[in-house]
PDB file of C-alpha atoms in Angstrom:
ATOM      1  CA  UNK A   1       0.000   0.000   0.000  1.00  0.00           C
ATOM      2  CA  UNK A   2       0.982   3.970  -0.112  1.00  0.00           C
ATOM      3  CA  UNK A   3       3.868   4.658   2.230  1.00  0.00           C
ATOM      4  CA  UNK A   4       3.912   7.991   3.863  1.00  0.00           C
ATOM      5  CA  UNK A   5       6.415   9.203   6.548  1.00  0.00           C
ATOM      6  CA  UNK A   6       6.714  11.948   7.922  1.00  0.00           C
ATOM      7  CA  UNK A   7       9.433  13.452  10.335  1.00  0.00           C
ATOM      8  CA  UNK A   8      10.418  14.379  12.680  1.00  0.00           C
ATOM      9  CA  UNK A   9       7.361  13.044  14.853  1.00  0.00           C
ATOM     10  CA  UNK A  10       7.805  16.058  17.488  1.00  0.00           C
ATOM     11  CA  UNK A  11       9.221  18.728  17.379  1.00  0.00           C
ATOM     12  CA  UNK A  12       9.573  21.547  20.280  1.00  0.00           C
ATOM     13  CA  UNK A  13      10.553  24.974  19.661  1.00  0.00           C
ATOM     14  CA  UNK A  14      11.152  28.346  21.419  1.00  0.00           C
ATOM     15  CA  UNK A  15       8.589  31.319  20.096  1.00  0.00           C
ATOM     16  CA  UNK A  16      10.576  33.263  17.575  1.00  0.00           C
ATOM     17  CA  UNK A  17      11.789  30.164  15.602  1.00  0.00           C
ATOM     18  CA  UNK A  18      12.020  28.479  12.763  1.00  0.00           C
ATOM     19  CA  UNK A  19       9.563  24.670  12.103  1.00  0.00           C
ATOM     20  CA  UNK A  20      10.275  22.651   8.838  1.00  0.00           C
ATOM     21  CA  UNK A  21       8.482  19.420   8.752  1.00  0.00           C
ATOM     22  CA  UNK A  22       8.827  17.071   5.973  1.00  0.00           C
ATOM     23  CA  UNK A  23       6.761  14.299   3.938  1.00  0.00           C
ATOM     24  CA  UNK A  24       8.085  11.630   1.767  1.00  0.00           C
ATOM     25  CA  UNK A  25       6.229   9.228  -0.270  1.00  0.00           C
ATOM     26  CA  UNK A  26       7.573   5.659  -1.286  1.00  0.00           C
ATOM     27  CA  UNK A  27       6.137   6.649  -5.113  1.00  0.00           C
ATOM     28  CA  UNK A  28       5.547   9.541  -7.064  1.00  0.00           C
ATOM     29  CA  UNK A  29       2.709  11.787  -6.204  1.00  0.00           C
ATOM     30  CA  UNK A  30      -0.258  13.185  -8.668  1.00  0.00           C
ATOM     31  CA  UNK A  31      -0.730  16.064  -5.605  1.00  0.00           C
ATOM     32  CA  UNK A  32      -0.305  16.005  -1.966  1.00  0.00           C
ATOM     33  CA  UNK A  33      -2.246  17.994   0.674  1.00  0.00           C
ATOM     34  CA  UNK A  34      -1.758  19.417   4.382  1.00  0.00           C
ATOM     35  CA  UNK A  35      -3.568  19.623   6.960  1.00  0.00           C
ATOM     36  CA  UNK A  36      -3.255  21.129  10.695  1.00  0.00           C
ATOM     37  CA  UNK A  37      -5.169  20.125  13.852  1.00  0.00           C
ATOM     38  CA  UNK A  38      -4.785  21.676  16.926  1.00  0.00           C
ATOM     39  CA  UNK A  39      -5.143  20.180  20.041  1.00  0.00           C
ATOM     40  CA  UNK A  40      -8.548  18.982  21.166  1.00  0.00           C
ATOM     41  CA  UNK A  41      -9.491  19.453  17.165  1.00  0.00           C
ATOM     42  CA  UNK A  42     -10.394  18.503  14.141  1.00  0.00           C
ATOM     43  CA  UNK A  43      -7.952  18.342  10.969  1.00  0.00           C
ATOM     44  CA  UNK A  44      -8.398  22.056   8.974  1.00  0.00           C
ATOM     45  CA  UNK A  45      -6.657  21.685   5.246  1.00  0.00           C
ATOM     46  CA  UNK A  46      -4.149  24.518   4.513  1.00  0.00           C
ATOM     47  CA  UNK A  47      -2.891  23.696   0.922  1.00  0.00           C
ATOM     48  CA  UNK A  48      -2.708  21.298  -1.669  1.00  0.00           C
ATOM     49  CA  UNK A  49       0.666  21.029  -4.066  1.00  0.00           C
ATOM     50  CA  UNK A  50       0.115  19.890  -7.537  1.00  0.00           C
ATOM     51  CA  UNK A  51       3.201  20.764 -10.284  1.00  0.00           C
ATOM     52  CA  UNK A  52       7.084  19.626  -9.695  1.00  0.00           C
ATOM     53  CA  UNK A  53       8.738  22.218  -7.328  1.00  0.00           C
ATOM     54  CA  UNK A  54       5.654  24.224  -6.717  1.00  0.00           C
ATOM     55  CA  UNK A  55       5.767  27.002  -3.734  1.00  0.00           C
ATOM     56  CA  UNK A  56       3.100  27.956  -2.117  1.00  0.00           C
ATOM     57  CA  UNK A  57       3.332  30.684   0.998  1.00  0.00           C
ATOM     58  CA  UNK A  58       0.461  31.449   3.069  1.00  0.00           C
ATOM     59  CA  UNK A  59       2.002  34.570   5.973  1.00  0.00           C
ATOM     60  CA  UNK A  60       4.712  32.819   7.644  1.00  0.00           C
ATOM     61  CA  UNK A  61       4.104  29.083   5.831  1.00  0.00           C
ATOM     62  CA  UNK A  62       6.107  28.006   2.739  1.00  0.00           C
ATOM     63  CA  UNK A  63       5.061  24.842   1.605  1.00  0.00           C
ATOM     64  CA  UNK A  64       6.949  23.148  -0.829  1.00  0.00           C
ATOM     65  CA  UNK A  65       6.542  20.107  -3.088  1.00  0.00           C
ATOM     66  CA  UNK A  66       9.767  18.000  -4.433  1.00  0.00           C
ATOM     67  CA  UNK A  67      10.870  17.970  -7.886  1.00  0.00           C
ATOM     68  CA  UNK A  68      10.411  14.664  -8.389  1.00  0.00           C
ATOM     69  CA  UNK A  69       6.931  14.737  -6.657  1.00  0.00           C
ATOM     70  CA  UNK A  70       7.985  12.391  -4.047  1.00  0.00           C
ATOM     71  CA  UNK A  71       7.569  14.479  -0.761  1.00  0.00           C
ATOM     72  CA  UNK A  72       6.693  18.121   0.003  1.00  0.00           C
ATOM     73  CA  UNK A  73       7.956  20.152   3.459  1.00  0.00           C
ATOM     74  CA  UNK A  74       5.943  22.644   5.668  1.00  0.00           C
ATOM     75  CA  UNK A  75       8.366  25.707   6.804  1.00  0.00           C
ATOM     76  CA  UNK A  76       7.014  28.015   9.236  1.00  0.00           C
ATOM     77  CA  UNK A  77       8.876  31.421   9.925  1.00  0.00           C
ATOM     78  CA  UNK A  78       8.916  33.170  13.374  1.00  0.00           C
ATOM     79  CA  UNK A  79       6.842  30.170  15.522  1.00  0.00           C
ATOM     80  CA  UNK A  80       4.157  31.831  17.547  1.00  0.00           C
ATOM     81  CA  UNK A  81       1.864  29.872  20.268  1.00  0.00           C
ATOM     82  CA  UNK A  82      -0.881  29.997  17.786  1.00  0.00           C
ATOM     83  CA  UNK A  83       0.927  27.190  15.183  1.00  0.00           C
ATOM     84  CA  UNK A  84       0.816  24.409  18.118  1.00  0.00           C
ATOM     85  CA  UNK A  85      -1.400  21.701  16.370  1.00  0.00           C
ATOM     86  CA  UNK A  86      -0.041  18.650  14.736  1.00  0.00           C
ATOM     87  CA  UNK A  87       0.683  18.814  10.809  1.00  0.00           C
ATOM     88  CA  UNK A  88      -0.335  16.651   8.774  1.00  0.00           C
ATOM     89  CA  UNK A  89       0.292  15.207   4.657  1.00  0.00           C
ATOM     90  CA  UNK A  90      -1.785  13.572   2.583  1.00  0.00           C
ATOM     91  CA  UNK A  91      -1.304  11.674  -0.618  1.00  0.00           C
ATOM     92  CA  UNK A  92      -3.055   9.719  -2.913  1.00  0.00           C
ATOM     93  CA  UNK A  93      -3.318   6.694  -2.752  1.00  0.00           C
ATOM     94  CA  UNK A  94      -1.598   3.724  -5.138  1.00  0.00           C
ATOM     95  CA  UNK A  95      -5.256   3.682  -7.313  1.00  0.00           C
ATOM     96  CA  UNK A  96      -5.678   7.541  -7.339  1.00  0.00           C
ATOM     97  CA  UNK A  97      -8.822   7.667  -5.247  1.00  0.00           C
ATOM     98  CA  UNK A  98      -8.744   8.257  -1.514  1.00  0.00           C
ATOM     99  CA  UNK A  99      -6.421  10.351  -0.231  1.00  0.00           C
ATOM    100  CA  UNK A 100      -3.831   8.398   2.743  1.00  0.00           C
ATOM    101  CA  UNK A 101      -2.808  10.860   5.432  1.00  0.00           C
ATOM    102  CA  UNK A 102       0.605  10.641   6.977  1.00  0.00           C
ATOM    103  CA  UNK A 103       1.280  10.054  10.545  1.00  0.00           C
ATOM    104  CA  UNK A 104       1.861  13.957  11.455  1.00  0.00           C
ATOM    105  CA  UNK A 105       4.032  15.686  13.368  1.00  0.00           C
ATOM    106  CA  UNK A 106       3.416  17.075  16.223  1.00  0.00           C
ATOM    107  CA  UNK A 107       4.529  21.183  17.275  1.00  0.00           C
ATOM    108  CA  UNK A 108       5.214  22.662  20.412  1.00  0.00           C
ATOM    109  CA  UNK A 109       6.251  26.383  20.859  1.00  0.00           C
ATOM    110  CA  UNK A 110       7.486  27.100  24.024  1.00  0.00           C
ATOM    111  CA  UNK A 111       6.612  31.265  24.658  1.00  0.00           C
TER     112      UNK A 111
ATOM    113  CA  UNK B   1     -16.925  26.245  11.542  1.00  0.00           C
ATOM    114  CA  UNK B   2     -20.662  24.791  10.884  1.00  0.00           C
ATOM    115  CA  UNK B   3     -19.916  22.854   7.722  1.00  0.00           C
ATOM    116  CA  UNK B   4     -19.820  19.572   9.234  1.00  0.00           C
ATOM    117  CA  UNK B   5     -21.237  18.754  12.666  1.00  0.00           C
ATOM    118  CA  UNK B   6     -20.957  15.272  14.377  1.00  0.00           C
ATOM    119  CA  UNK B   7     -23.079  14.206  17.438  1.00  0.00           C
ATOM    120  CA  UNK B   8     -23.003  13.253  20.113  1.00  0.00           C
ATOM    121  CA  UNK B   9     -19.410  14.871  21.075  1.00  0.00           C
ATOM    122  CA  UNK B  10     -18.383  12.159  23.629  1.00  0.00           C
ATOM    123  CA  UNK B  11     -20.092   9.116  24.390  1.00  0.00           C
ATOM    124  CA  UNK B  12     -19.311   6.462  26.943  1.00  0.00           C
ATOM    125  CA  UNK B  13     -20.403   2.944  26.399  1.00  0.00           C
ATOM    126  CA  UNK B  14     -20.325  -0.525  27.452  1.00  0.00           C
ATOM    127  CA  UNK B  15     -19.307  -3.299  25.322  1.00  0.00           C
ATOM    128  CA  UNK B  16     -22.850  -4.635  25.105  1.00  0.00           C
ATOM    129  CA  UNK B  17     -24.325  -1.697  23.882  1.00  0.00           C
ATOM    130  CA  UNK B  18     -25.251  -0.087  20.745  1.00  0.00           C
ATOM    131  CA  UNK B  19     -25.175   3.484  19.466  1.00  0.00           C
ATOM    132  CA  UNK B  20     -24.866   5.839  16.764  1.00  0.00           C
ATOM    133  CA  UNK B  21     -22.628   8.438  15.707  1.00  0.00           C
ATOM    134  CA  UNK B  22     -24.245  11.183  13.407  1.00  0.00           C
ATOM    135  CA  UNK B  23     -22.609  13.653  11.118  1.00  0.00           C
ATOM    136  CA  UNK B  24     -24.268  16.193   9.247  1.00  0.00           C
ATOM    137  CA  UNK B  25     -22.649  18.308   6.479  1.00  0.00           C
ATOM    138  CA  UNK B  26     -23.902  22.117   4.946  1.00  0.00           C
ATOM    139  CA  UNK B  27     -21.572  22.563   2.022  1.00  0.00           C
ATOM    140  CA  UNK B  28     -23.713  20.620  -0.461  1.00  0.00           C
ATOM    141  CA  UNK B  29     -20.873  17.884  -1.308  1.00  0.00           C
ATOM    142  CA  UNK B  30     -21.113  14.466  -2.826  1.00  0.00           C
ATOM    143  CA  UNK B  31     -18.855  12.309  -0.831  1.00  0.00           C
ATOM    144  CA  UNK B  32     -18.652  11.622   2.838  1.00  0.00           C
ATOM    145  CA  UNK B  33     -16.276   9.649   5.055  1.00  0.00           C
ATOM    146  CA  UNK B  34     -15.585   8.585   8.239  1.00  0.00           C
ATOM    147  CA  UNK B  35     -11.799   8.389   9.887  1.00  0.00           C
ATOM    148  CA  UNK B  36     -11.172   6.568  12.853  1.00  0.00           C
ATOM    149  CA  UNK B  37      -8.070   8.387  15.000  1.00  0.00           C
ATOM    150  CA  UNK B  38      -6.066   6.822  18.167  1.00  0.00           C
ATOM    151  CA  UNK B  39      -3.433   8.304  20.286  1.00  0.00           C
ATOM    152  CA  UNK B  40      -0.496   5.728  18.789  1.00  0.00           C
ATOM    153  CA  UNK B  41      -1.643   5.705  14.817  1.00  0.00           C
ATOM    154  CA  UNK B  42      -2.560   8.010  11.786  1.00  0.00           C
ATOM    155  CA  UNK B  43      -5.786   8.967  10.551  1.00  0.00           C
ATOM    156  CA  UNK B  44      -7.769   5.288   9.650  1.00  0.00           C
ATOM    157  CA  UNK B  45     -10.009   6.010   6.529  1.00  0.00           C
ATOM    158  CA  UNK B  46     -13.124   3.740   7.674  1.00  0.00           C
ATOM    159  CA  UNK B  47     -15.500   4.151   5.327  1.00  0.00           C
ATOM    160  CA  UNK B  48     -16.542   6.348   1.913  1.00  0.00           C
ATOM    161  CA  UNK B  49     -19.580   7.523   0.335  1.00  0.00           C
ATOM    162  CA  UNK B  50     -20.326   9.071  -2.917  1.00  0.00           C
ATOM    163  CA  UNK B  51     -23.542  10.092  -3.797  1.00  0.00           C
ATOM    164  CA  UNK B  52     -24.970   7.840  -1.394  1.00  0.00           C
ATOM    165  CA  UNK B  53     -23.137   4.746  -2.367  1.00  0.00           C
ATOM    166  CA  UNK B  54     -20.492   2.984  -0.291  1.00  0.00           C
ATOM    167  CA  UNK B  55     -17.446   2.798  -2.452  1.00  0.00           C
ATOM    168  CA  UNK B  56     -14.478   2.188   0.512  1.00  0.00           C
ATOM    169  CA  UNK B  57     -14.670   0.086   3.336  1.00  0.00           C
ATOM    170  CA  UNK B  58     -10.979  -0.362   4.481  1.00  0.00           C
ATOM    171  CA  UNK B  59     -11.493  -4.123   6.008  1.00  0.00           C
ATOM    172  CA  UNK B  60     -13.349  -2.434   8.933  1.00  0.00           C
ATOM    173  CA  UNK B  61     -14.824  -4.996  11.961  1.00  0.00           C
ATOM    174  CA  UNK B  62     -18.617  -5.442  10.910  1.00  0.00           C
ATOM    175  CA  UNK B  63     -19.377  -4.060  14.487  1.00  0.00           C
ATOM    176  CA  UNK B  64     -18.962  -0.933  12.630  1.00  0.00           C
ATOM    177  CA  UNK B  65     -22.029  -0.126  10.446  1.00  0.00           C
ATOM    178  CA  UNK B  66     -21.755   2.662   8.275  1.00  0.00           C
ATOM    179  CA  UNK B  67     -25.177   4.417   6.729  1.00  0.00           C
ATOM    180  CA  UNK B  68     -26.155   7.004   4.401  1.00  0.00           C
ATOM    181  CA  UNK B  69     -29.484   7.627   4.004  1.00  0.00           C
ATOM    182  CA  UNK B  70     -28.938  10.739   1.671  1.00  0.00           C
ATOM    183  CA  UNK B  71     -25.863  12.872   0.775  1.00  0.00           C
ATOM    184  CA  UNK B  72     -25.936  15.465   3.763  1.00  0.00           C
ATOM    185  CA  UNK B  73     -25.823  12.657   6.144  1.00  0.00           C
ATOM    186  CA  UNK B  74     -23.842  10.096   7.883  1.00  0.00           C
ATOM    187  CA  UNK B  75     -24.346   7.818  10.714  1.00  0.00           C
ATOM    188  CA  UNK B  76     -22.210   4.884  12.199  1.00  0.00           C
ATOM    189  CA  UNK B  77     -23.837   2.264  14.257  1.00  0.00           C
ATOM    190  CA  UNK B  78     -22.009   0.812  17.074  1.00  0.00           C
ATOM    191  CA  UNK B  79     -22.661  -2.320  18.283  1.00  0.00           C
ATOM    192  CA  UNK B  80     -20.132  -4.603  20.761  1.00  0.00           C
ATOM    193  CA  UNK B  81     -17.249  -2.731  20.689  1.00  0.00           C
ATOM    194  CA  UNK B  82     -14.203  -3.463  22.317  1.00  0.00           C
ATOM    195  CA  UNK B  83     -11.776  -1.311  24.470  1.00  0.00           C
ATOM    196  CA  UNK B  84      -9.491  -0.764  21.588  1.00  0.00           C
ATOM    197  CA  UNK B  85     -12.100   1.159  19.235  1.00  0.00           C
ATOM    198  CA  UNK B  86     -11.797   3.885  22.271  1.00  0.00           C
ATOM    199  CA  UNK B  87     -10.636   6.826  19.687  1.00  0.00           C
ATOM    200  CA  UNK B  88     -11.628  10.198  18.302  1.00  0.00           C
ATOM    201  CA  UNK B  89     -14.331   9.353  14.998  1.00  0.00           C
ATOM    202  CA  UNK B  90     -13.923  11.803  12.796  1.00  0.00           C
ATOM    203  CA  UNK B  91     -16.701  12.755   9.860  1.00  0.00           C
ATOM    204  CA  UNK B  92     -15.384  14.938   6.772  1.00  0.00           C
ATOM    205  CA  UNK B  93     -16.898  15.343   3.581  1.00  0.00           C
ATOM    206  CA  UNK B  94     -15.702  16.388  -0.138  1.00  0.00           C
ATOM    207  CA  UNK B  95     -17.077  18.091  -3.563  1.00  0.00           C
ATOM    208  CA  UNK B  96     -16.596  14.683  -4.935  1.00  0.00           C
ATOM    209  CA  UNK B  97     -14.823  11.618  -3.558  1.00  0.00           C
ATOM    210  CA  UNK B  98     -11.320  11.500  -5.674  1.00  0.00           C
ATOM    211  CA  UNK B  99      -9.152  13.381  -3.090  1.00  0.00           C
ATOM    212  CA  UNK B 100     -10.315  17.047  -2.891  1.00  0.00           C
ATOM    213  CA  UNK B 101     -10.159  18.677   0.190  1.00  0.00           C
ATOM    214  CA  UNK B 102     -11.732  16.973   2.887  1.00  0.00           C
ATOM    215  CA  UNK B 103     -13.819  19.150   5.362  1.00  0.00           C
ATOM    216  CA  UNK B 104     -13.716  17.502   9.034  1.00  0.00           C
ATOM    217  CA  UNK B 105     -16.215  18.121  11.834  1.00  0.00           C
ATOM    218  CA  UNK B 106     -15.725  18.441  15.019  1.00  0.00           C
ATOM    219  CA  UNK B 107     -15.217  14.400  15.711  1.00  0.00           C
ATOM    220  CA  UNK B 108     -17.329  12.245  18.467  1.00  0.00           C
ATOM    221  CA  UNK B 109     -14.338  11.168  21.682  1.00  0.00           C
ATOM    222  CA  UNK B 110     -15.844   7.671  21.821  1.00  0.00           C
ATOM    223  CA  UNK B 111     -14.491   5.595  25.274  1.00  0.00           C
ATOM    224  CA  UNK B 112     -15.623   1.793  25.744  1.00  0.00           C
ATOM    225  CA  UNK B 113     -15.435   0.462  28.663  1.00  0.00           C
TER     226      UNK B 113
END
């Protein structure tokens, strides 16, 4: 079936810096999607990547998707309290259909 | 966010008992799904419906009973669950059901004792 990893699993930062989390695929990717979901929540979607070394910024988030469409990173800029959640990717699967979601990672900003 | 709403929030139940989980969705899509999500794994794609019709069921236990009586809502029917289904069920739906952005509701906390 799809693989999808994603690292690191945690990550704790002090307010002010910099959070890059990453997603690799086993297989190359049609489009890949990200999601956040902050604690006590429900997953919100925040972007979805579709050409070969697309770049996408929303404020202080730069998402990025591989050249060879096989995984995509989250950067944020400047951590504040309010990105705690855990970040997550999702692919397509092997048949095209349902998307798979990755198993997150998880941010802590420490104020 | 009102676009997807799940009922109850939490529930609490025995392993003899049944219930239902409910999820209602606003945005006029064509495909629903439920997710199952536990502390030590990823989001679990359950079940998916498009236009009404179940197309996915990910080898779920049959004491999970997915139904959609028309394309605004979804229920799950619980009946003798065991400890380990304990987990956050999440409801999202989509335009159509080939991987467009999933809106998620609010999820039922589901404990069995």
């Amino acid at each position: 079936g799809q693989q999808v990893m994603q690292i690191p699993q945690y990550q704790h930062v002090q307010e002010g810096e910099d959070f890059t989390t990453y997603c690799n695929s086993s297989t190359t990717l049609s489009n890949i999607q990200w999601y956040k979901q902050r604690p006590g929540g429900h997953p919100v979607f925040l972007i979805q990547l579709v050409k070969s070394g697309e770049v996408k910024k929303q404020k202080r988030l730069t998402f990025q998707f591989g050249e060879a469409k096989k995984n995509s990173s989250l950067h944020i800029t400047a951590t504040q309290t309010t990105d705690v959640g855990t970040y997550f990717c999702a692919v397509r699967d092997n048949y095209g259909q349902n998307f798979v979601f990755g198993p997150g990672t998880r941010l802590s900003v420490l104020p | 966010e009102t676009g997807v709403t799940q009922t109850p929030r939490h529930l609490v139940m025995g392993m003899t008992n049944k219930k239902s989980l409910k999820c209602e969705q606003h945005l006029g899509h064509n495909a629903m799904y439920w997710y199952k999500q536990s502390a030590k794994k990823p989001l679990e794609l359950m079940f998916v419906y498009s236009l009404e019709e179940r197309v996915e069921n990910n080898s779920v236990p049959s004491r999970f009973s997915p139904e959609c009586p028309n394309s605004s809502h979804l229920f799950l029917h619980l009946h003798t669950l065991q400890p380990e289904d304990s987990a956050l069920y999440l409801c999202a739906s989509s335009q159509g059901r080939f991987g467009e952005t999933q809106y998620f509701g609010p999820g039922t906390r589901l404990l069995v004792l």
